[in-house]
Short mmCIF file of C-alpha atoms in Angstrom, two decimals:
data_model
loop_
_atom_site.label_atom_id
_atom_site.label_comp_id
_atom_site.label_asym_id
_atom_site.label_seq_id
_atom_site.Cartn_x
_atom_site.Cartn_y
_atom_site.Cartn_z
CA GLU A 1 -15.64 27.20 -62.07
CA LEU A 2 -16.28 31.11 -62.64
CA LEU A 3 -13.51 31.99 -60.22
CA THR A 4 -11.19 29.54 -61.95
CA LEU A 5 -11.96 30.91 -65.50
CA ALA A 6 -11.98 34.63 -64.26
CA PRO A 7 -13.98 35.89 -67.31
CA PRO A 8 -12.97 39.56 -68.30
CA GLY A 9 -14.72 42.00 -66.20
CA THR A 10 -15.17 39.87 -63.24
CA ARG A 11 -13.38 39.52 -60.09
CA PRO A 12 -13.68 37.47 -56.82
CA PHE A 13 -15.78 38.75 -53.88
CA SER A 14 -13.37 39.35 -51.10
CA PRO A 15 -13.48 38.49 -47.46
CA ALA A 16 -13.23 42.13 -46.40
CA GLU A 17 -16.17 43.12 -48.79
CA LEU A 18 -18.40 40.35 -47.18
CA ARG A 19 -17.45 41.49 -43.58
CA ALA A 20 -18.47 45.09 -44.54
CA TYR A 21 -21.75 43.97 -46.31
CA LEU A 22 -22.86 41.84 -43.30
CA LYS A 23 -22.09 44.68 -40.86
CA ARG A 24 -23.91 47.17 -43.02
CA LYS A 25 -26.98 45.00 -43.35
CA LEU A 26 -27.35 43.32 -39.99
CA THR A 27 -26.00 45.78 -37.40
CA ASP A 28 -29.30 47.89 -36.99
CA PRO A 29 -31.64 45.86 -34.74
CA LYS A 30 -34.89 46.96 -36.55
CA LYS A 31 -33.55 46.29 -40.15
CA ARG A 32 -31.70 43.00 -38.95
CA GLU A 33 -34.95 41.49 -37.76
CA LYS A 34 -36.85 42.57 -40.91
CA ARG A 35 -34.11 41.10 -43.09
CA LEU A 36 -33.77 38.00 -41.12
CA ALA A 37 -37.39 37.21 -41.48
CA HIS A 38 -37.17 37.47 -45.35
CA ARG A 39 -36.75 34.17 -47.22
CA ALA A 40 -33.74 35.73 -48.90
CA TRP A 41 -31.92 35.59 -45.54
CA ALA A 42 -33.21 32.11 -44.56
CA GLY A 43 -29.68 30.59 -44.66
CA MET A 44 -28.64 32.83 -41.65
CA HIS A 45 -30.92 30.45 -39.42
CA SER A 46 -28.56 27.68 -40.19
CA ALA A 47 -25.46 27.12 -38.15
CA ALA A 48 -23.60 25.47 -40.80
CA PHE A 49 -24.33 28.27 -43.40
CA CYS A 50 -23.29 30.88 -40.95
CA LEU A 51 -19.98 29.04 -40.32
CA GLU A 52 -19.25 28.76 -43.93
CA LEU A 53 -19.63 32.74 -44.06
CA LEU A 54 -17.53 33.00 -41.10
CA ASP A 55 -14.81 30.67 -42.66
CA PHE A 56 -14.87 32.99 -45.74
CA CYS A 57 -14.70 36.13 -43.71
CA ILE A 58 -11.54 34.84 -41.76
CA GLY A 59 -9.81 34.04 -45.07
CA ASP A 60 -7.65 37.08 -45.33
CA LEU A 61 -6.93 37.55 -41.48
CA GLN A 62 -4.58 34.58 -40.99
CA GLY A 63 -0.98 35.31 -40.41
CA GLY A 64 -1.62 39.09 -40.00
CA GLY A 65 -2.99 39.23 -43.69
CA ALA A 66 -5.16 42.30 -42.82
CA LYS A 67 -4.82 45.30 -40.51
CA GLY A 68 -6.52 44.46 -37.10
CA GLY A 69 -6.24 40.73 -37.67
CA PHE A 70 -9.22 38.88 -36.06
CA ALA A 71 -10.62 41.89 -34.65
CA ASN A 72 -12.12 42.50 -38.03
CA LEU A 73 -14.57 39.85 -37.14
CA VAL A 74 -16.17 41.63 -34.26
CA GLY A 75 -19.61 42.71 -34.97
CA LEU A 76 -20.53 40.09 -37.49
CA LEU A 77 -23.59 38.21 -36.74
CA LEU A 78 -22.07 34.85 -37.50
CA LEU A 79 -21.65 33.02 -34.10
CA PRO A 80 -24.24 30.14 -33.81
CA LEU A 81 -25.04 29.42 -30.14
CA ALA A 82 -26.04 26.02 -28.74
CA SER A 83 -29.45 27.43 -27.86
CA GLY A 84 -30.15 27.74 -31.59
CA GLY A 85 -29.80 31.48 -32.08
CA LEU A 86 -27.11 33.74 -33.31
CA ALA A 87 -24.76 36.14 -31.62
CA TYR A 88 -22.45 38.97 -32.82
CA VAL A 89 -18.74 37.87 -32.74
CA GLY A 90 -17.36 39.51 -29.58
CA GLN A 91 -20.71 39.91 -28.00
CA ALA A 92 -21.12 38.84 -24.32
CA SER A 93 -23.83 36.40 -23.37
CA ARG A 94 -27.01 37.50 -21.74
CA GLY A 95 -25.49 37.29 -18.32
CA GLY A 96 -22.80 39.44 -19.39
CA GLU A 97 -20.13 36.68 -19.38
CA PRO A 98 -18.16 35.47 -22.52
CA HIS A 99 -19.68 32.67 -24.66
CA VAL A 100 -18.00 29.45 -24.02
CA VAL A 101 -16.52 27.10 -26.62
CA ALA A 102 -17.01 23.49 -25.81
CA THR A 103 -17.17 20.19 -27.37
CA VAL A 104 -20.42 18.12 -27.31
CA GLN A 105 -19.07 16.04 -24.43
CA GLN A 106 -17.86 19.08 -22.35
CA GLN A 107 -21.32 20.77 -22.89
CA THR A 108 -22.91 17.49 -21.62
CA LEU A 109 -20.81 17.67 -18.48
CA LEU A 110 -21.45 21.49 -18.03
CA SER A 111 -25.14 21.57 -18.85
CA HIS A 112 -25.87 24.54 -16.56
CA LEU A 113 -23.98 26.76 -18.80
CA ARG A 114 -26.09 25.94 -21.87
CA SER A 115 -27.09 29.78 -22.36
CA ARG A 116 -23.44 30.68 -22.76
CA PHE A 117 -22.33 27.78 -25.03
CA VAL A 118 -21.62 28.37 -28.75
CA SER A 119 -22.87 25.59 -31.08
CA PRO A 120 -20.89 22.49 -30.97
CA GLU A 121 -20.80 22.84 -34.81
CA CYS A 122 -18.16 25.55 -34.21
CA THR A 123 -15.71 22.96 -32.88
CA ALA A 124 -16.69 20.28 -35.26
CA HIS A 125 -16.12 22.44 -38.37
CA GLU A 126 -13.51 21.33 -40.74
CA THR A 127 -11.46 24.39 -40.81
CA LEU A 128 -12.95 26.71 -38.09
CA GLY A 129 -12.71 23.95 -35.35
CA ALA A 130 -8.93 24.63 -35.03
CA TYR A 131 -9.62 28.35 -34.43
CA PHE A 132 -12.28 27.68 -31.85
CA LEU A 133 -10.17 25.08 -29.99
CA HIS A 134 -6.67 26.15 -30.29
CA ASN A 135 -6.16 29.72 -31.64
CA ASP A 136 -5.78 31.87 -28.59
CA GLU A 137 -5.47 35.00 -30.56
CA PHE A 138 -8.88 34.27 -32.35
CA LEU A 139 -10.44 33.52 -28.94
CA ARG A 140 -9.25 36.74 -27.53
CA ALA A 141 -10.34 38.79 -30.45
CA ALA A 142 -13.75 37.00 -30.42
CA ARG A 143 -13.97 37.33 -26.55
CA LEU A 144 -14.67 33.56 -26.23
CA GLN A 145 -13.98 31.49 -23.05
CA SER A 146 -12.34 28.08 -23.88
CA VAL A 147 -12.80 25.20 -21.39
CA THR A 148 -9.45 25.40 -19.66
CA LEU A 149 -8.56 22.94 -16.80
CA SER A 150 -9.17 25.63 -14.16
CA PHE A 151 -12.55 26.74 -15.78
CA PHE A 152 -13.71 23.24 -15.98
CA ALA A 153 -12.73 22.52 -12.22
CA GLN A 154 -14.60 25.64 -11.23
CA GLN A 155 -17.60 24.91 -13.29
CA LEU A 156 -17.87 20.98 -12.88
CA GLN A 157 -20.89 20.36 -10.42
CA PRO A 158 -21.03 17.46 -7.98
CA LEU A 159 -23.40 14.63 -8.83
CA GLN A 160 -26.13 13.48 -6.39
CA MET A 161 -25.40 9.81 -6.97
CA GLN A 162 -22.36 7.83 -7.77
CA PRO A 163 -21.12 8.59 -11.26
CA SER A 164 -21.05 6.03 -14.09
CA ALA A 165 -18.06 4.82 -15.72
CA THR A 166 -19.10 6.62 -18.90
CA TYR A 167 -19.37 9.88 -17.05
CA LEU A 168 -15.91 9.36 -15.38
CA HIS A 169 -14.22 8.59 -18.59
CA THR A 170 -15.67 11.72 -20.19
CA VAL A 171 -14.48 13.88 -17.19
CA TRP A 172 -11.06 12.48 -17.22
CA GLN A 173 -11.01 12.86 -20.95
CA THR A 174 -11.44 16.61 -20.38
CA MET A 175 -9.12 16.81 -17.36
CA GLY A 176 -6.20 14.78 -18.91
CA ARG A 177 -6.84 15.64 -22.48
CA SER A 178 -6.68 11.83 -23.11
CA ALA A 179 -8.40 10.32 -26.19
CA GLY A 180 -9.69 7.32 -24.09
CA GLY A 181 -10.51 9.00 -20.92
CA ALA A 182 -7.64 7.46 -18.87
CA ILE A 183 -6.38 9.13 -15.64
CA LYS A 184 -3.31 11.52 -15.87
CA PRO A 185 -2.51 12.35 -12.28
CA THR A 186 -0.48 15.64 -13.05
CA PRO A 187 0.13 17.98 -10.18
CA GLU A 188 -2.31 20.47 -11.68
CA VAL A 189 -5.07 18.04 -11.87
CA VAL A 190 -4.64 17.02 -8.32
CA GLU A 191 -4.48 20.64 -7.15
CA LEU A 192 -7.60 21.63 -9.10
CA PHE A 193 -9.67 18.41 -8.63
CA GLY A 194 -8.36 17.12 -5.38
CA SER A 195 -11.79 17.43 -3.38
CA LYS A 196 -13.90 16.31 -6.08
CA THR A 197 -15.03 12.59 -6.04
CA LEU A 198 -13.93 11.40 -9.49
CA LEU A 199 -11.30 8.81 -8.83
CA PRO A 200 -12.61 5.23 -9.58
CA LEU A 201 -11.27 2.32 -7.55
CA ARG A 202 -10.96 -1.38 -8.51
CA SER A 203 -13.27 -2.17 -5.55
CA GLY A 204 -16.07 -0.09 -7.16
CA GLN A 205 -15.90 2.83 -4.90
CA VAL A 206 -15.17 6.46 -6.24
CA VAL A 207 -13.20 8.65 -4.06
CA ALA A 208 -11.49 12.09 -4.07
CA VAL A 209 -8.91 12.91 -6.67
CA GLY A 210 -6.65 14.04 -3.84
CA GLU A 211 -6.34 10.28 -2.87
CA LEU A 212 -4.24 9.67 -5.85
CA SER A 213 -1.23 10.07 -3.60
CA SER A 214 -1.88 6.99 -1.72
CA THR A 215 -3.42 4.91 -4.63
CA LEU A 216 -1.71 2.52 -6.87
CA ALA A 217 -2.61 3.02 -10.65
CA LEU A 218 -1.61 -0.52 -12.23
CA PRO A 219 -2.43 -1.70 -15.79
CA ALA A 220 -4.76 -4.87 -15.92
CA PRO A 221 -1.93 -7.24 -17.20
CA LEU A 222 0.30 -6.23 -14.28
CA LEU A 223 -2.53 -6.84 -11.75
CA GLN A 224 -2.92 -10.40 -13.23
CA LEU A 225 0.65 -11.30 -12.94
CA GLU A 226 1.47 -14.18 -10.46
CA LEU A 227 3.80 -13.57 -7.59
CA ASP A 228 6.91 -15.49 -7.16
CA GLY A 229 7.95 -16.89 -3.73
CA ALA A 230 9.80 -13.77 -2.76
CA ALA A 231 6.63 -11.58 -2.96
CA SER A 232 4.11 -13.88 -1.83
CA HIS A 233 5.19 -13.93 1.84
CA TRP A 234 3.38 -10.57 2.21
CA ALA A 235 0.14 -12.74 1.86
CA PRO A 236 0.49 -15.43 4.32
CA GLN A 237 -2.56 -17.35 3.51
CA ALA A 238 -1.84 -17.32 -0.07
CA SER A 239 1.68 -18.42 0.36
CA GLN A 240 0.73 -21.55 2.37
CA ALA A 241 -1.66 -22.43 -0.38
CA ALA A 242 1.28 -21.89 -2.81
CA ASP A 243 3.49 -24.33 -0.78
CA ALA A 244 0.79 -27.12 -1.27
CA GLU A 245 -0.01 -26.28 -4.90
CA PRO A 246 2.55 -24.01 -6.45
CA ALA A 247 1.13 -24.09 -9.98
CA ALA A 248 -2.66 -23.43 -8.98
CA ALA A 249 -2.50 -21.37 -5.84
CA ARG A 250 0.19 -18.73 -6.46
CA PRO A 251 -1.22 -15.43 -5.59
CA ARG A 252 -1.76 -12.54 -8.09
CA VAL A 253 -0.73 -9.00 -7.68
CA ASP A 254 -4.36 -7.93 -7.41
CA GLU A 255 -4.96 -10.40 -4.63
CA LEU A 256 -1.87 -9.24 -2.76
CA MET A 257 -3.24 -5.55 -3.07
CA SER A 258 -6.70 -6.59 -1.55
CA THR A 259 -4.98 -8.66 1.23
CA LEU A 260 -2.85 -5.56 2.14
CA ALA A 261 -5.89 -3.26 1.83
CA VAL A 262 -4.03 -1.07 -0.63
CA PRO A 263 -6.44 1.11 -2.97
CA VAL A 264 -6.06 0.45 -6.55
CA VAL A 265 -7.36 2.62 -9.53
CA ASP A 266 -9.88 0.86 -11.79
CA PRO A 267 -7.55 -0.60 -14.45
CA ALA A 268 -10.03 0.56 -17.22
CA PHE A 269 -8.82 4.00 -16.37
CA VAL A 270 -5.12 3.36 -16.33
CA CYS A 271 -3.24 4.78 -19.27
CA VAL A 272 -0.58 2.92 -21.11
CA ASP A 273 0.81 4.58 -24.20
CA GLU A 274 -2.01 7.21 -24.26
CA ALA A 275 -4.70 4.30 -24.44
CA PRO A 276 -6.62 2.87 -21.29
CA LEU A 277 -6.49 -0.77 -21.08
CA LYS A 278 -9.74 -2.70 -21.51
#
């Protein structure tokens, strides 16, 4: 309300002033620890509060609004980490590698990288989420690593047991950028994940992604279609039964695939109009 009314003798506190203030107060390690231990700075221990400050600090940097752009954010102690601490924007992780921006699901899949993850609140933030997930200029300036397809392929570790359907849907959601976790067999996916055992079959097996080239991906309604006489000769036993009782014993597509030993992707993972069939 005060900003709206703009009483005489007042002016808004600018993003540039806040950036300068935070750097001045929190850059020196000794002074920083002393200040953060004081109750007046208690808000800095909240990821949500730090992200609100970062959101304000970024306000005049969009579209080249300030000289240096997003590089002005480097050195601000406003990057919440998944471990619960804070890091300076542009600062490497303890291992010397960039911090990693990942959603909650991606952090679950790549749990061995926990010490490098930024807080999942970063990607979930109403306005900053788009910067963390999609703004390459921001990510470069902040020296952050996003979960690209190649990075995901390098970091995804094999399981010691057969993966669950929930795990596979989550993996394929990341691999194919599909909202429902359906399979999108792009050439890049096959090249990067070909040796990984992540392809669920209708038989219950989970095989290597590279076997997609010899595996049919058919939606559930198509698998339930009954074959006409022209197609049923490929399944002799079913065809004979069809001659005796045409209405009741006509073979379905899934039965023909089983007879011919053709591998078929689990239909729960087959994408139709960007949504997996259930």
